[in-house]
Amino acid sequence: VLSEAKTAKQSGELKLTGYRVEEVQLPRSISAEVRGQQMVVDRAWRVTITGGPFPVRAMPAVIWIDDQIAGYGIENETLSQITAITLDNSLLRKGGVVSLSYGENKEDRVQLPQRIQLKREGENQ
């Protein structure tokens, strides 16, 4: 776990209560496009937002960090978490804002009040 925050106070109409960012070691290196460039990666980052219960909608859940899409989210079975995977660790910086929307409309995002605070000193800053 690189960063995690929880609050008792819910944020916005989606009732967000927190987030977690985890580094995941991939079983093998893969070639992927990151920031428009082909790269070989051996790690991914799982971003999970908690709250809800989240509605299941026709538009996909989108997790944002600042003004960049981190990934399209998948709800857990109890609709209390939405998780996305990103291969772009440049998104993970101290002070980053985590938010959630349905579809890619920036104006419809609900932001978490807690900013990203990385637990490992000197990483991704």
Short mmCIF file of C-alpha atoms in Angstrom, two decimals:
data_model
loop_
_atom_site.label_atom_id
_atom_site.label_comp_id
_atom_site.label_asym_id
_atom_site.label_seq_id
_atom_site.Cartn_x
_atom_site.Cartn_y
_atom_site.Cartn_z
CA VAL A 1 0.00 0.00 0.00
CA LEU A 2 1.55 3.29 -1.15
CA SER A 3 -1.19 5.61 0.04
CA GLU A 4 -4.48 5.24 1.87
CA ALA A 5 -7.05 7.55 3.42
CA LYS A 6 -10.44 7.06 5.06
CA THR A 7 -13.00 9.43 6.51
CA ALA A 8 -16.28 9.08 8.38
CA LYS A 9 -17.73 12.02 6.42
CA GLN A 10 -19.02 11.05 2.98
CA SER A 11 -18.16 13.17 -0.08
CA GLY A 12 -20.71 14.10 -2.72
CA GLU A 13 -23.66 12.24 -4.15
CA LEU A 14 -21.54 9.08 -4.57
CA LYS A 15 -20.83 9.02 -0.81
CA LEU A 16 -17.05 8.57 -1.20
CA THR A 17 -15.27 7.65 2.03
CA GLY A 18 -11.68 6.98 1.03
CA TYR A 19 -9.12 5.59 -1.36
CA ARG A 20 -6.19 3.17 -1.45
CA VAL A 21 -3.25 3.00 -3.89
CA GLU A 22 -1.35 -0.29 -4.06
CA GLU A 23 1.70 -1.29 -6.07
CA VAL A 24 1.28 -4.67 -7.77
CA GLN A 25 4.23 -6.70 -9.07
CA LEU A 26 3.24 -8.31 -12.37
CA PRO A 27 4.06 -12.02 -12.82
CA ARG A 28 6.12 -11.10 -15.90
CA SER A 29 7.10 -7.96 -17.79
CA ILE A 30 4.71 -6.80 -20.50
CA SER A 31 4.88 -4.28 -23.32
CA ALA A 32 2.26 -1.54 -22.92
CA GLU A 33 1.52 1.97 -24.09
CA VAL A 34 2.09 4.49 -21.28
CA ARG A 35 1.73 8.24 -21.94
CA GLY A 36 1.67 7.53 -25.67
CA GLN A 37 4.92 5.54 -25.67
CA GLN A 38 5.54 1.79 -25.83
CA MET A 39 7.26 0.66 -22.63
CA VAL A 40 8.12 -2.57 -20.90
CA VAL A 41 6.53 -2.60 -17.44
CA ASP A 42 6.76 -5.04 -14.55
CA ARG A 43 4.50 -3.21 -12.07
CA ALA A 44 0.99 -1.80 -12.01
CA TRP A 45 -0.86 0.37 -9.52
CA ARG A 46 -4.30 -0.51 -8.20
CA VAL A 47 -6.41 2.52 -7.24
CA THR A 48 -9.51 1.73 -5.16
CA ILE A 49 -12.18 4.19 -4.09
CA THR A 50 -14.51 3.27 -1.21
CA GLY A 51 -18.00 4.53 -0.44
CA GLY A 52 -21.37 3.96 -1.99
CA PRO A 53 -23.23 1.80 -2.43
CA PHE A 54 -22.20 2.71 -5.96
CA PRO A 55 -24.82 2.58 -8.70
CA VAL A 56 -24.33 0.29 -11.66
CA ARG A 57 -24.75 2.51 -14.72
CA ALA A 58 -24.53 2.31 -18.49
CA MET A 59 -21.53 4.69 -18.39
CA PRO A 60 -18.33 3.22 -16.91
CA ALA A 61 -16.97 4.35 -13.56
CA VAL A 62 -13.83 6.43 -14.19
CA ILE A 63 -11.15 6.99 -11.54
CA TRP A 64 -9.17 10.21 -11.97
CA ILE A 65 -5.98 11.48 -10.39
CA ASP A 66 -5.87 15.23 -10.80
CA ASP A 67 -7.07 15.85 -14.39
CA GLN A 68 -5.87 12.51 -15.78
CA ILE A 69 -7.86 9.30 -16.10
CA ALA A 70 -6.17 6.61 -14.00
CA GLY A 71 -8.49 3.93 -15.34
CA TYR A 72 -11.98 2.58 -15.80
CA GLY A 73 -13.28 1.11 -12.59
CA ILE A 74 -14.89 -2.17 -11.70
CA GLU A 75 -17.31 -2.39 -8.75
CA ASN A 76 -16.92 -5.09 -6.11
CA GLU A 77 -19.82 -7.45 -5.38
CA THR A 78 -21.20 -5.31 -2.51
CA LEU A 79 -20.88 -2.05 -4.55
CA SER A 80 -18.77 -0.52 -1.76
CA GLN A 81 -15.53 -0.24 -3.78
CA ILE A 82 -14.53 0.70 -7.32
CA THR A 83 -11.06 -0.36 -8.51
CA ALA A 84 -8.99 0.61 -11.55
CA ILE A 85 -5.51 -0.43 -12.66
CA THR A 86 -2.97 1.98 -14.10
CA LEU A 87 0.49 1.35 -15.53
CA ASP A 88 1.37 5.06 -15.31
CA ASN A 89 3.08 5.74 -11.98
CA SER A 90 3.66 9.39 -12.94
CA LEU A 91 0.05 9.98 -11.88
CA LEU A 92 0.91 9.05 -8.31
CA ARG A 93 2.34 12.17 -6.74
CA LYS A 94 2.11 13.68 -3.29
CA GLY A 95 -0.89 16.01 -3.11
CA GLY A 96 -2.72 14.43 -6.05
CA VAL A 97 -6.53 14.59 -6.02
CA VAL A 98 -8.46 11.33 -6.43
CA SER A 99 -11.95 11.57 -7.91
CA LEU A 100 -14.67 9.45 -9.51
CA SER A 101 -17.13 10.04 -12.33
CA TYR A 102 -19.39 8.00 -14.54
CA GLY A 103 -18.18 8.58 -18.07
CA GLU A 104 -15.27 10.88 -18.92
CA ASN A 105 -16.95 14.20 -18.08
CA LYS A 106 -14.55 16.17 -15.84
CA GLU A 107 -17.34 18.43 -14.60
CA ASP A 108 -19.26 15.49 -13.14
CA ARG A 109 -16.39 14.21 -10.98
CA VAL A 110 -16.77 13.79 -7.23
CA GLN A 111 -13.48 14.49 -5.46
CA LEU A 112 -12.21 12.96 -2.28
CA PRO A 113 -11.10 15.61 0.22
CA GLN A 114 -8.01 13.60 1.19
CA ARG A 115 -4.96 14.18 -1.02
CA ILE A 116 -2.48 11.45 -1.95
CA GLN A 117 0.21 11.06 0.70
CA LEU A 118 2.84 8.56 -0.41
CA LYS A 119 4.14 6.28 2.35
CA ARG A 120 7.55 5.61 0.78
CA GLU A 121 9.77 8.66 0.95
CA GLY A 122 11.18 9.81 -2.39
CA GLU A 123 8.95 7.64 -4.60
CA ASN A 124 6.83 9.05 -7.44
CA GLN A 125 7.30 12.69 -6.45
#
